[in-house]
Amino acid sequence: MSRPLYEAKAELFRTLGHPVRVRILELLLAGPRPVRDLLADLELEPSNLSQQLAVLRRARLVTSTRDGASVTYALSAPNVAELMLAARELLTSVILGQEELLADLQTELGAR
């Protein structure tokens, strides 16, 4: 029997719940990147990066290709890029809403 969709979604969000994994996906928005470039950009220990990439691979959010000793990672589908961009838009709207609330509070405090 397959698991309910809400459980699969929760697992996806747990996968996205780690800042290093989110940063890896952000870096891959620009296109495929070799592990050596990811290591340089993230300033992580190779074992830590490998672990995070393995989690993303298991979740099928990234794919890897090997060319000799070099391994390159890419987003697995355009939907992953869309998800990352949607998260950015959502976060932007939330922050803007908080700024508006803060401005209202400051106006209220100034009126006293």
PDB file of N, CA and C in Angstrom:
ATOM      1  N   MET A   1       0.851  -1.174   0.000  1.00  0.00           N
ATOM      2  CA  MET A   1       0.000   0.000   0.000  1.00  0.00           C
ATOM      3  C   MET A   1       0.898   1.239   0.000  1.00  0.00           C
ATOM      4  N   SER A   2       0.535   2.244  -0.801  1.00  0.00           N
ATOM      5  CA  SER A   2       1.327   3.467  -0.860  1.00  0.00           C
ATOM      6  C   SER A   2       0.955   4.377   0.309  1.00  0.00           C
ATOM      7  N   ARG A   3       1.885   5.252   0.631  1.00  0.00           N
ATOM      8  CA  ARG A   3       1.621   6.165   1.749  1.00  0.00           C
ATOM      9  C   ARG A   3       0.793   7.352   1.271  1.00  0.00           C
ATOM     10  N   PRO A   4       0.084   8.005   2.181  1.00  0.00           N
ATOM     11  CA  PRO A   4      -0.745   9.147   1.799  1.00  0.00           C
ATOM     12  C   PRO A   4       0.110  10.301   1.252  1.00  0.00           C
ATOM     13  N   LEU A   5      -0.485  11.069   0.386  1.00  0.00           N
ATOM     14  CA  LEU A   5       0.204  12.189  -0.253  1.00  0.00           C
ATOM     15  C   LEU A   5       0.728  13.183   0.776  1.00  0.00           C
ATOM     16  N   TYR A   6      -0.021  13.432   1.847  1.00  0.00           N
ATOM     17  CA  TYR A   6       0.427  14.399   2.845  1.00  0.00           C
ATOM     18  C   TYR A   6       1.717  13.947   3.527  1.00  0.00           C
ATOM     19  N   GLU A   7       1.885  12.630   3.670  1.00  0.00           N
ATOM     20  CA  GLU A   7       3.134  12.131   4.255  1.00  0.00           C
ATOM     21  C   GLU A   7       4.308  12.328   3.300  1.00  0.00           C
ATOM     22  N   ALA A   8       4.077  12.104   2.015  1.00  0.00           N
ATOM     23  CA  ALA A   8       5.127  12.329   1.018  1.00  0.00           C
ATOM     24  C   ALA A   8       5.507  13.802   0.969  1.00  0.00           C
ATOM     25  N   LYS A   9       4.520  14.684   1.061  1.00  0.00           N
ATOM     26  CA  LYS A   9       4.798  16.121   1.077  1.00  0.00           C
ATOM     27  C   LYS A   9       5.594  16.499   2.322  1.00  0.00           C
ATOM     28  N   ALA A  10       5.223  15.952   3.452  1.00  0.00           N
ATOM     29  CA  ALA A  10       5.941  16.237   4.696  1.00  0.00           C
ATOM     30  C   ALA A  10       7.400  15.798   4.584  1.00  0.00           C
ATOM     31  N   GLU A  11       7.632  14.647   3.968  1.00  0.00           N
ATOM     32  CA  GLU A  11       9.005  14.167   3.769  1.00  0.00           C
ATOM     33  C   GLU A  11       9.779  15.114   2.856  1.00  0.00           C
ATOM     34  N   LEU A  12       9.133  15.611   1.818  1.00  0.00           N
ATOM     35  CA  LEU A  12       9.784  16.588   0.934  1.00  0.00           C
ATOM     36  C   LEU A  12      10.173  17.836   1.715  1.00  0.00           C
ATOM     37  N   PHE A  13       9.265  18.336   2.541  1.00  0.00           N
ATOM     38  CA  PHE A  13       9.563  19.541   3.316  1.00  0.00           C
ATOM     39  C   PHE A  13      10.642  19.283   4.369  1.00  0.00           C
ATOM     40  N   ARG A  14      10.692  18.088   4.910  1.00  0.00           N
ATOM     41  CA  ARG A  14      11.789  17.745   5.832  1.00  0.00           C
ATOM     42  C   ARG A  14      13.122  17.777   5.089  1.00  0.00           C
ATOM     43  N   THR A  15      13.130  17.258   3.877  1.00  0.00           N
ATOM     44  CA  THR A  15      14.352  17.296   3.060  1.00  0.00           C
ATOM     45  C   THR A  15      14.777  18.735   2.816  1.00  0.00           C
ATOM     46  N   LEU A  16      13.824  19.601   2.557  1.00  0.00           N
ATOM     47  CA  LEU A  16      14.123  21.011   2.292  1.00  0.00           C
ATOM     48  C   LEU A  16      14.384  21.801   3.573  1.00  0.00           C
ATOM     49  N   GLY A  17      14.264  21.144   4.710  1.00  0.00           N
ATOM     50  CA  GLY A  17      14.390  21.822   5.994  1.00  0.00           C
ATOM     51  C   GLY A  17      15.816  22.003   6.484  1.00  0.00           C
ATOM     52  N   HIS A  18      16.793  21.767   5.654  1.00  0.00           N
ATOM     53  CA  HIS A  18      18.195  21.924   6.058  1.00  0.00           C
ATOM     54  C   HIS A  18      18.813  23.048   5.228  1.00  0.00           C
ATOM     55  N   PRO A  19      19.432  24.029   5.873  1.00  0.00           N
ATOM     56  CA  PRO A  19      19.960  25.185   5.135  1.00  0.00           C
ATOM     57  C   PRO A  19      21.010  24.826   4.081  1.00  0.00           C
ATOM     58  N   VAL A  20      21.822  23.830   4.322  1.00  0.00           N
ATOM     59  CA  VAL A  20      22.835  23.454   3.324  1.00  0.00           C
ATOM     60  C   VAL A  20      22.163  22.875   2.081  1.00  0.00           C
ATOM     61  N   ARG A  21      21.141  22.066   2.287  1.00  0.00           N
ATOM     62  CA  ARG A  21      20.445  21.490   1.127  1.00  0.00           C
ATOM     63  C   ARG A  21      19.739  22.578   0.327  1.00  0.00           C
ATOM     64  N   VAL A  22      19.150  23.546   1.008  1.00  0.00           N
ATOM     65  CA  VAL A  22      18.510  24.661   0.309  1.00  0.00           C
ATOM     66  C   VAL A  22      19.556  25.443  -0.483  1.00  0.00           C
ATOM     67  N   ARG A  23      20.697  25.693   0.124  1.00  0.00           N
ATOM     68  CA  ARG A  23      21.760  26.444  -0.569  1.00  0.00           C
ATOM     69  C   ARG A  23      22.261  25.670  -1.786  1.00  0.00           C
ATOM     70  N   ILE A  24      22.404  24.369  -1.679  1.00  0.00           N
ATOM     71  CA  ILE A  24      22.818  23.558  -2.829  1.00  0.00           C
ATOM     72  C   ILE A  24      21.817  23.723  -3.968  1.00  0.00           C
ATOM     73  N   LEU A  25      20.545  23.623  -3.657  1.00  0.00           N
ATOM     74  CA  LEU A  25      19.516  23.779  -4.692  1.00  0.00           C
ATOM     75  C   LEU A  25      19.566  25.176  -5.304  1.00  0.00           C
ATOM     76  N   GLU A  26      19.799  26.187  -4.475  1.00  0.00           N
ATOM     77  CA  GLU A  26      19.921  27.554  -5.005  1.00  0.00           C
ATOM     78  C   GLU A  26      21.092  27.663  -5.970  1.00  0.00           C
ATOM     79  N   LEU A  27      22.220  27.064  -5.613  1.00  0.00           N
ATOM     80  CA  LEU A  27      23.384  27.112  -6.498  1.00  0.00           C
ATOM     81  C   LEU A  27      23.107  26.392  -7.808  1.00  0.00           C
ATOM     82  N   LEU A  28      22.345  25.315  -7.752  1.00  0.00           N
ATOM     83  CA  LEU A  28      22.045  24.543  -8.953  1.00  0.00           C
ATOM     84  C   LEU A  28      20.987  25.201  -9.834  1.00  0.00           C
ATOM     85  N   LEU A  29      20.329  26.249  -9.331  1.00  0.00           N
ATOM     86  CA  LEU A  29      19.381  26.991 -10.167  1.00  0.00           C
ATOM     87  C   LEU A  29      20.081  27.568 -11.391  1.00  0.00           C
ATOM     88  N   ALA A  30      21.358  27.909 -11.252  1.00  0.00           N
ATOM     89  CA  ALA A  30      22.121  28.488 -12.356  1.00  0.00           C
ATOM     90  C   ALA A  30      22.566  27.436 -13.367  1.00  0.00           C
ATOM     91  N   GLY A  31      22.403  26.172 -13.035  1.00  0.00           N
ATOM     92  CA  GLY A  31      22.792  25.094 -13.937  1.00  0.00           C
ATOM     93  C   GLY A  31      23.639  24.063 -13.229  1.00  0.00           C
ATOM     94  N   PRO A  32      23.952  22.987 -13.928  1.00  0.00           N
ATOM     95  CA  PRO A  32      24.751  21.904 -13.329  1.00  0.00           C
ATOM     96  C   PRO A  32      26.085  22.414 -12.801  1.00  0.00           C
ATOM     97  N   ARG A  33      26.521  21.821 -11.682  1.00  0.00           N
ATOM     98  CA  ARG A  33      27.777  22.233 -11.046  1.00  0.00           C
ATOM     99  C   ARG A  33      28.563  21.010 -10.611  1.00  0.00           C
ATOM    100  N   PRO A  34      29.879  21.016 -10.879  1.00  0.00           N
ATOM    101  CA  PRO A  34      30.714  19.925 -10.369  1.00  0.00           C
ATOM    102  C   PRO A  34      30.853  20.022  -8.850  1.00  0.00           C
ATOM    103  N   VAL A  35      31.086  18.892  -8.231  1.00  0.00           N
ATOM    104  CA  VAL A  35      31.223  18.852  -6.775  1.00  0.00           C
ATOM    105  C   VAL A  35      32.313  19.816  -6.301  1.00  0.00           C
ATOM    106  N   ARG A  36      33.425  19.898  -7.024  1.00  0.00           N
ATOM    107  CA  ARG A  36      34.513  20.787  -6.593  1.00  0.00           C
ATOM    108  C   ARG A  36      34.038  22.241  -6.503  1.00  0.00           C
ATOM    109  N   ASP A  37      33.157  22.672  -7.416  1.00  0.00           N
ATOM    110  CA  ASP A  37      32.621  24.037  -7.356  1.00  0.00           C
ATOM    111  C   ASP A  37      31.669  24.201  -6.179  1.00  0.00           C
ATOM    112  N   LEU A  38      30.852  23.184  -5.942  1.00  0.00           N
ATOM    113  CA  LEU A  38      29.948  23.244  -4.792  1.00  0.00           C
ATOM    114  C   LEU A  38      30.748  23.322  -3.494  1.00  0.00           C
ATOM    115  N   LEU A  39      31.808  22.541  -3.413  1.00  0.00           N
ATOM    116  CA  LEU A  39      32.664  22.571  -2.219  1.00  0.00           C
ATOM    117  C   LEU A  39      33.240  23.959  -1.996  1.00  0.00           C
ATOM    118  N   ALA A  40      33.707  24.582  -3.065  1.00  0.00           N
ATOM    119  CA  ALA A  40      34.304  25.919  -2.953  1.00  0.00           C
ATOM    120  C   ALA A  40      33.267  26.956  -2.531  1.00  0.00           C
ATOM    121  N   ASP A  41      32.074  26.868  -3.104  1.00  0.00           N
ATOM    122  CA  ASP A  41      31.034  27.859  -2.788  1.00  0.00           C
ATOM    123  C   ASP A  41      30.455  27.680  -1.394  1.00  0.00           C
ATOM    124  N   LEU A  42      30.370  26.445  -0.942  1.00  0.00           N
ATOM    125  CA  LEU A  42      29.722  26.170   0.340  1.00  0.00           C
ATOM    126  C   LEU A  42      30.690  26.128   1.513  1.00  0.00           C
ATOM    127  N   GLU A  43      31.961  25.959   1.227  1.00  0.00           N
ATOM    128  CA  GLU A  43      32.981  25.876   2.276  1.00  0.00           C
ATOM    129  C   GLU A  43      32.618  24.811   3.313  1.00  0.00           C
ATOM    130  N   LEU A  44      32.322  23.620   2.817  1.00  0.00           N
ATOM    131  CA  LEU A  44      31.976  22.485   3.674  1.00  0.00           C
ATOM    132  C   LEU A  44      33.067  21.432   3.581  1.00  0.00           C
ATOM    133  N   GLU A  45      33.078  20.551   4.546  1.00  0.00           N
ATOM    134  CA  GLU A  45      33.916  19.370   4.456  1.00  0.00           C
ATOM    135  C   GLU A  45      33.324  18.480   3.365  1.00  0.00           C
ATOM    136  N   PRO A  46      34.164  17.816   2.575  1.00  0.00           N
ATOM    137  CA  PRO A  46      33.641  16.949   1.514  1.00  0.00           C
ATOM    138  C   PRO A  46      32.638  15.905   2.016  1.00  0.00           C
ATOM    139  N   SER A  47      32.870  15.353   3.191  1.00  0.00           N
ATOM    140  CA  SER A  47      31.952  14.330   3.709  1.00  0.00           C
ATOM    141  C   SER A  47      30.579  14.927   4.021  1.00  0.00           C
ATOM    142  N   ASN A  48      30.559  16.156   4.518  1.00  0.00           N
ATOM    143  CA  ASN A  48      29.283  16.807   4.818  1.00  0.00           C
ATOM    144  C   ASN A  48      28.528  17.099   3.526  1.00  0.00           C
ATOM    145  N   LEU A  49      29.229  17.624   2.509  1.00  0.00           N
ATOM    146  CA  LEU A  49      28.572  17.884   1.234  1.00  0.00           C
ATOM    147  C   LEU A  49      28.046  16.582   0.633  1.00  0.00           C
ATOM    148  N   SER A  50      28.840  15.548   0.682  1.00  0.00           N
ATOM    149  CA  SER A  50      28.433  14.258   0.140  1.00  0.00           C
ATOM    150  C   SER A  50      27.162  13.758   0.810  1.00  0.00           C
ATOM    151  N   GLN A  51      27.089  13.909   2.113  1.00  0.00           N
ATOM    152  CA  GLN A  51      25.906  13.481   2.865  1.00  0.00           C
ATOM    153  C   GLN A  51      24.670  14.268   2.429  1.00  0.00           C
ATOM    154  N   GLN A  52      24.809  15.584   2.289  1.00  0.00           N
ATOM    155  CA  GLN A  52      23.667  16.420   1.910  1.00  0.00           C
ATOM    156  C   GLN A  52      23.229  16.133   0.472  1.00  0.00           C
ATOM    157  N   LEU A  53      24.192  15.906  -0.410  1.00  0.00           N
ATOM    158  CA  LEU A  53      23.850  15.568  -1.793  1.00  0.00           C
ATOM    159  C   LEU A  53      23.144  14.215  -1.857  1.00  0.00           C
ATOM    160  N   ALA A  54      23.546  13.284  -1.026  1.00  0.00           N
ATOM    161  CA  ALA A  54      22.894  11.978  -0.990  1.00  0.00           C
ATOM    162  C   ALA A  54      21.429  12.103  -0.574  1.00  0.00           C
ATOM    163  N   VAL A  55      21.157  12.973   0.388  1.00  0.00           N
ATOM    164  CA  VAL A  55      19.763  13.195   0.818  1.00  0.00           C
ATOM    165  C   VAL A  55      18.954  13.765  -0.346  1.00  0.00           C
ATOM    166  N   LEU A  56      19.531  14.730  -1.051  1.00  0.00           N
ATOM    167  CA  LEU A  56      18.832  15.340  -2.193  1.00  0.00           C
ATOM    168  C   LEU A  56      18.640  14.332  -3.333  1.00  0.00           C
ATOM    169  N   ARG A  57      19.615  13.458  -3.533  1.00  0.00           N
ATOM    170  CA  ARG A  57      19.480  12.418  -4.562  1.00  0.00           C
ATOM    171  C   ARG A  57      18.372  11.440  -4.197  1.00  0.00           C
ATOM    172  N   ARG A  58      18.349  10.995  -2.932  1.00  0.00           N
ATOM    173  CA  ARG A  58      17.299  10.056  -2.491  1.00  0.00           C
ATOM    174  C   ARG A  58      15.906  10.657  -2.653  1.00  0.00           C
ATOM    175  N   ALA A  59      15.818  11.970  -2.451  1.00  0.00           N
ATOM    176  CA  ALA A  59      14.529  12.653  -2.611  1.00  0.00           C
ATOM    177  C   ALA A  59      14.227  12.950  -4.080  1.00  0.00           C
ATOM    178  N   ARG A  60      15.175  12.620  -4.941  1.00  0.00           N
ATOM    179  CA  ARG A  60      15.064  12.827  -6.387  1.00  0.00           C
ATOM    180  C   ARG A  60      14.923  14.297  -6.761  1.00  0.00           C
ATOM    181  N   LEU A  61      15.564  15.160  -5.979  1.00  0.00           N
ATOM    182  CA  LEU A  61      15.582  16.584  -6.289  1.00  0.00           C
ATOM    183  C   LEU A  61      16.773  16.957  -7.155  1.00  0.00           C
ATOM    184  N   VAL A  62      17.821  16.131  -7.110  1.00  0.00           N
ATOM    185  CA  VAL A  62      19.005  16.347  -7.947  1.00  0.00           C
ATOM    186  C   VAL A  62      19.391  15.045  -8.628  1.00  0.00           C
ATOM    187  N   THR A  63      20.153  15.203  -9.705  1.00  0.00           N
ATOM    188  CA  THR A  63      20.740  14.060 -10.396  1.00  0.00           C
ATOM    189  C   THR A  63      22.243  14.274 -10.453  1.00  0.00           C
ATOM    190  N   SER A  64      22.972  13.196 -10.665  1.00  0.00           N
ATOM    191  CA  SER A  64      24.421  13.301 -10.773  1.00  0.00           C
ATOM    192  C   SER A  64      24.900  12.560 -12.008  1.00  0.00           C
ATOM    193  N   THR A  65      25.970  13.090 -12.588  1.00  0.00           N
ATOM    194  CA  THR A  65      26.631  12.419 -13.706  1.00  0.00           C
ATOM    195  C   THR A  65      28.119  12.418 -13.419  1.00  0.00           C
ATOM    196  N   ARG A  66      28.748  11.334 -13.809  1.00  0.00           N
ATOM    197  CA  ARG A  66      30.183  11.183 -13.579  1.00  0.00           C
ATOM    198  C   ARG A  66      30.908  11.270 -14.915  1.00  0.00           C
ATOM    199  N   ASP A  67      32.006  12.034 -14.928  1.00  0.00           N
ATOM    200  CA  ASP A  67      32.890  12.115 -16.087  1.00  0.00           C
ATOM    201  C   ASP A  67      34.303  11.918 -15.569  1.00  0.00           C
ATOM    202  N   GLY A  68      34.757  10.700 -15.620  1.00  0.00           N
ATOM    203  CA  GLY A  68      36.063  10.378 -15.044  1.00  0.00           C
ATOM    204  C   GLY A  68      35.991  10.503 -13.536  1.00  0.00           C
ATOM    205  N   ALA A  69      36.842  11.342 -12.977  1.00  0.00           N
ATOM    206  CA  ALA A  69      36.864  11.544 -11.528  1.00  0.00           C
ATOM    207  C   ALA A  69      35.917  12.655 -11.085  1.00  0.00           C
ATOM    208  N   SER A  70      35.335  13.371 -12.033  1.00  0.00           N
ATOM    209  CA  SER A  70      34.477  14.512 -11.713  1.00  0.00           C
ATOM    210  C   SER A  70      33.012  14.097 -11.682  1.00  0.00           C
ATOM    211  N   VAL A  71      32.300  14.565 -10.660  1.00  0.00           N
ATOM    212  CA  VAL A  71      30.858  14.317 -10.541  1.00  0.00           C
ATOM    213  C   VAL A  71      30.162  15.673 -10.592  1.00  0.00           C
ATOM    214  N   THR A  72      29.165  15.766 -11.450  1.00  0.00           N
ATOM    215  CA  THR A  72      28.408  17.006 -11.618  1.00  0.00           C
ATOM    216  C   THR A  72      26.968  16.775 -11.187  1.00  0.00           C
ATOM    217  N   TYR A  73      26.422  17.752 -10.471  1.00  0.00           N
ATOM    218  CA  TYR A  73      25.039  17.678  -9.993  1.00  0.00           C
ATOM    219  C   TYR A  73      24.185  18.700 -10.712  1.00  0.00           C
ATOM    220  N   ALA A  74      22.912  18.348 -10.884  1.00  0.00           N
ATOM    221  CA  ALA A  74      21.939  19.233 -11.523  1.00  0.00           C
ATOM    222  C   ALA A  74      20.589  19.020 -10.857  1.00  0.00           C
ATOM    223  N   LEU A  75      19.717  20.005 -11.002  1.00  0.00           N
ATOM    224  CA  LEU A  75      18.341  19.832 -10.540  1.00  0.00           C
ATOM    225  C   LEU A  75      17.708  18.736 -11.387  1.00  0.00           C
ATOM    226  N   SER A  76      16.889  17.925 -10.776  1.00  0.00           N
ATOM    227  CA  SER A  76      16.324  16.759 -11.471  1.00  0.00           C
ATOM    228  C   SER A  76      15.239  17.129 -12.471  1.00  0.00           C
ATOM    229  N   ALA A  77      14.583  18.270 -12.267  1.00  0.00           N
ATOM    230  CA  ALA A  77      13.476  18.659 -13.146  1.00  0.00           C
ATOM    231  C   ALA A  77      13.221  20.158 -13.004  1.00  0.00           C
ATOM    232  N   PRO A  78      12.609  20.758 -13.996  1.00  0.00           N
ATOM    233  CA  PRO A  78      12.274  22.188 -13.901  1.00  0.00           C
ATOM    234  C   PRO A  78      11.385  22.503 -12.698  1.00  0.00           C
ATOM    235  N   ASN A  79      10.592  21.518 -12.252  1.00  0.00           N
ATOM    236  CA  ASN A  79       9.700  21.740 -11.104  1.00  0.00           C
ATOM    237  C   ASN A  79      10.483  22.093  -9.840  1.00  0.00           C
ATOM    238  N   VAL A  80      11.695  21.574  -9.724  1.00  0.00           N
ATOM    239  CA  VAL A  80      12.508  21.876  -8.539  1.00  0.00           C
ATOM    240  C   VAL A  80      12.874  23.356  -8.551  1.00  0.00           C
ATOM    241  N   ALA A  81      13.259  23.876  -9.708  1.00  0.00           N
ATOM    242  CA  ALA A  81      13.569  25.308  -9.825  1.00  0.00           C
ATOM    243  C   ALA A  81      12.325  26.140  -9.521  1.00  0.00           C
ATOM    244  N   GLU A  82      11.180  25.698 -10.032  1.00  0.00           N
ATOM    245  CA  GLU A  82       9.926  26.418  -9.775  1.00  0.00           C
ATOM    246  C   GLU A  82       9.603  26.433  -8.288  1.00  0.00           C
ATOM    247  N   LEU A  83       9.842  25.323  -7.614  1.00  0.00           N
ATOM    248  CA  LEU A  83       9.606  25.245  -6.167  1.00  0.00           C
ATOM    249  C   LEU A  83      10.502  26.236  -5.420  1.00  0.00           C
ATOM    250  N   MET A  84      11.779  26.296  -5.799  1.00  0.00           N
ATOM    251  CA  MET A  84      12.703  27.210  -5.131  1.00  0.00           C
ATOM    252  C   MET A  84      12.303  28.665  -5.377  1.00  0.00           C
ATOM    253  N   LEU A  85      11.883  28.976  -6.589  1.00  0.00           N
ATOM    254  CA  LEU A  85      11.451  30.342  -6.899  1.00  0.00           C
ATOM    255  C   LEU A  85      10.141  30.683  -6.184  1.00  0.00           C
ATOM    256  N   ALA A  86       9.239  29.715  -6.080  1.00  0.00           N
ATOM    257  CA  ALA A  86       7.981  29.941  -5.351  1.00  0.00           C
ATOM    258  C   ALA A  86       8.267  30.194  -3.876  1.00  0.00           C
ATOM    259  N   ALA A  87       9.227  29.468  -3.310  1.00  0.00           N
ATOM    260  CA  ALA A  87       9.591  29.688  -1.903  1.00  0.00           C
ATOM    261  C   ALA A  87      10.139  31.094  -1.713  1.00  0.00           C
ATOM    262  N   ARG A  88      10.953  31.558  -2.656  1.00  0.00           N
ATOM    263  CA  ARG A  88      11.506  32.917  -2.574  1.00  0.00           C
ATOM    264  C   ARG A  88      10.393  33.957  -2.648  1.00  0.00           C
ATOM    265  N   GLU A  89       9.434  33.754  -3.556  1.00  0.00           N
ATOM    266  CA  GLU A  89       8.323  34.695  -3.684  1.00  0.00           C
ATOM    267  C   GLU A  89       7.466  34.707  -2.425  1.00  0.00           C
ATOM    268  N   LEU A  90       7.200  33.544  -1.866  1.00  0.00           N
ATOM    269  CA  LEU A  90       6.414  33.453  -0.641  1.00  0.00           C
ATOM    270  C   LEU A  90       7.114  34.164   0.502  1.00  0.00           C
ATOM    271  N   LEU A  91       8.406  33.904   0.644  1.00  0.00           N
ATOM    272  CA  LEU A  91       9.182  34.538   1.705  1.00  0.00           C
ATOM    273  C   LEU A  91       9.199  36.056   1.533  1.00  0.00           C
ATOM    274  N   THR A  92       9.331  36.510   0.308  1.00  0.00           N
ATOM    275  CA  THR A  92       9.317  37.950   0.037  1.00  0.00           C
ATOM    276  C   THR A  92       7.993  38.573   0.457  1.00  0.00           C
ATOM    277  N   SER A  93       6.882  37.918   0.124  1.00  0.00           N
ATOM    278  CA  SER A  93       5.577  38.480   0.492  1.00  0.00           C
ATOM    279  C   SER A  93       5.368  38.462   1.999  1.00  0.00           C
ATOM    280  N   VAL A  94       5.871  37.439   2.670  1.00  0.00           N
ATOM    281  CA  VAL A  94       5.751  37.373   4.131  1.00  0.00           C
ATOM    282  C   VAL A  94       6.551  38.509   4.771  1.00  0.00           C
ATOM    283  N   ILE A  95       7.762  38.714   4.285  1.00  0.00           N
ATOM    284  CA  ILE A  95       8.615  39.765   4.848  1.00  0.00           C
ATOM    285  C   ILE A  95       8.007  41.137   4.582  1.00  0.00           C
ATOM    286  N   LEU A  96       7.484  41.346   3.382  1.00  0.00           N
ATOM    287  CA  LEU A  96       6.851  42.626   3.082  1.00  0.00           C
ATOM    288  C   LEU A  96       5.656  42.860   3.992  1.00  0.00           C
ATOM    289  N   GLY A  97       4.880  41.812   4.261  1.00  0.00           N
ATOM    290  CA  GLY A  97       3.746  41.925   5.176  1.00  0.00           C
ATOM    291  C   GLY A  97       4.192  42.288   6.580  1.00  0.00           C
ATOM    292  N   GLN A  98       5.327  41.738   7.008  1.00  0.00           N
ATOM    293  CA  GLN A  98       5.856  42.068   8.331  1.00  0.00           C
ATOM    294  C   GLN A  98       6.332  43.516   8.387  1.00  0.00           C
ATOM    295  N   GLU A  99       6.930  43.989   7.292  1.00  0.00           N
ATOM    296  CA  GLU A  99       7.381  45.384   7.252  1.00  0.00           C
ATOM    297  C   GLU A  99       6.200  46.345   7.338  1.00  0.00           C
ATOM    298  N   GLU A 100       5.110  45.989   6.666  1.00  0.00           N
ATOM    299  CA  GLU A 100       3.909  46.819   6.735  1.00  0.00           C
ATOM    300  C   GLU A 100       3.354  46.834   8.157  1.00  0.00           C
ATOM    301  N   LEU A 101       3.344  45.680   8.810  1.00  0.00           N
ATOM    302  CA  LEU A 101       2.875  45.591  10.189  1.00  0.00           C
ATOM    303  C   LEU A 101       3.768  46.421  11.101  1.00  0.00           C
ATOM    304  N   LEU A 102       5.069  46.339  10.912  1.00  0.00           N
ATOM    305  CA  LEU A 102       6.003  47.118  11.708  1.00  0.00           C
ATOM    306  C   LEU A 102       5.767  48.616  11.511  1.00  0.00           C
ATOM    307  N   ALA A 103       5.544  49.037  10.274  1.00  0.00           N
ATOM    308  CA  ALA A 103       5.271  50.455  10.001  1.00  0.00           C
ATOM    309  C   ALA A 103       3.985  50.892  10.704  1.00  0.00           C
ATOM    310  N   ASP A 104       2.960  50.044  10.684  1.00  0.00           N
ATOM    311  CA  ASP A 104       1.710  50.365  11.372  1.00  0.00           C
ATOM    312  C   ASP A 104       1.944  50.497  12.875  1.00  0.00           C
ATOM    313  N   LEU A 105       2.738  49.598  13.451  1.00  0.00           N
ATOM    314  CA  LEU A 105       3.020  49.655  14.884  1.00  0.00           C
ATOM    315  C   LEU A 105       3.795  50.914  15.235  1.00  0.00           C
ATOM    316  N   GLN A 106       4.767  51.262  14.391  1.00  0.00           N
ATOM    317  CA  GLN A 106       5.545  52.480  14.645  1.00  0.00           C
ATOM    318  C   GLN A 106       4.676  53.730  14.545  1.00  0.00           C
ATOM    319  N   THR A 107       3.735  53.741  13.599  1.00  0.00           N
ATOM    320  CA  THR A 107       2.813  54.861  13.463  1.00  0.00           C
ATOM    321  C   THR A 107       1.933  54.958  14.705  1.00  0.00           C
ATOM    322  N   GLU A 108       1.463  53.807  15.174  1.00  0.00           N
ATOM    323  CA  GLU A 108       0.631  53.770  16.364  1.00  0.00           C
ATOM    324  C   GLU A 108       1.397  54.264  17.593  1.00  0.00           C
ATOM    325  N   LEU A 109       2.633  53.859  17.734  1.00  0.00           N
ATOM    326  CA  LEU A 109       3.453  54.307  18.864  1.00  0.00           C
ATOM    327  C   LEU A 109       3.731  55.811  18.781  1.00  0.00           C
ATOM    328  N   GLY A 110       3.918  56.317  17.568  1.00  0.00           N
ATOM    329  CA  GLY A 110       4.174  57.742  17.379  1.00  0.00           C
ATOM    330  C   GLY A 110       2.958  58.600  17.685  1.00  0.00           C
ATOM    331  N   ALA A 111       1.771  58.018  17.565  1.00  0.00           N
ATOM    332  CA  ALA A 111       0.531  58.751  17.816  1.00  0.00           C
ATOM    333  C   ALA A 111       0.250  58.905  19.302  1.00  0.00           C
ATOM    334  N   ARG A 112       0.978  58.184  20.136  1.00  0.00           N
ATOM    335  CA  ARG A 112       0.724  58.251  21.583  1.00  0.00           C
ATOM    336  C   ARG A 112       1.341  59.446  22.199  1.00  0.00           C
TER     337      ARG A 112
END
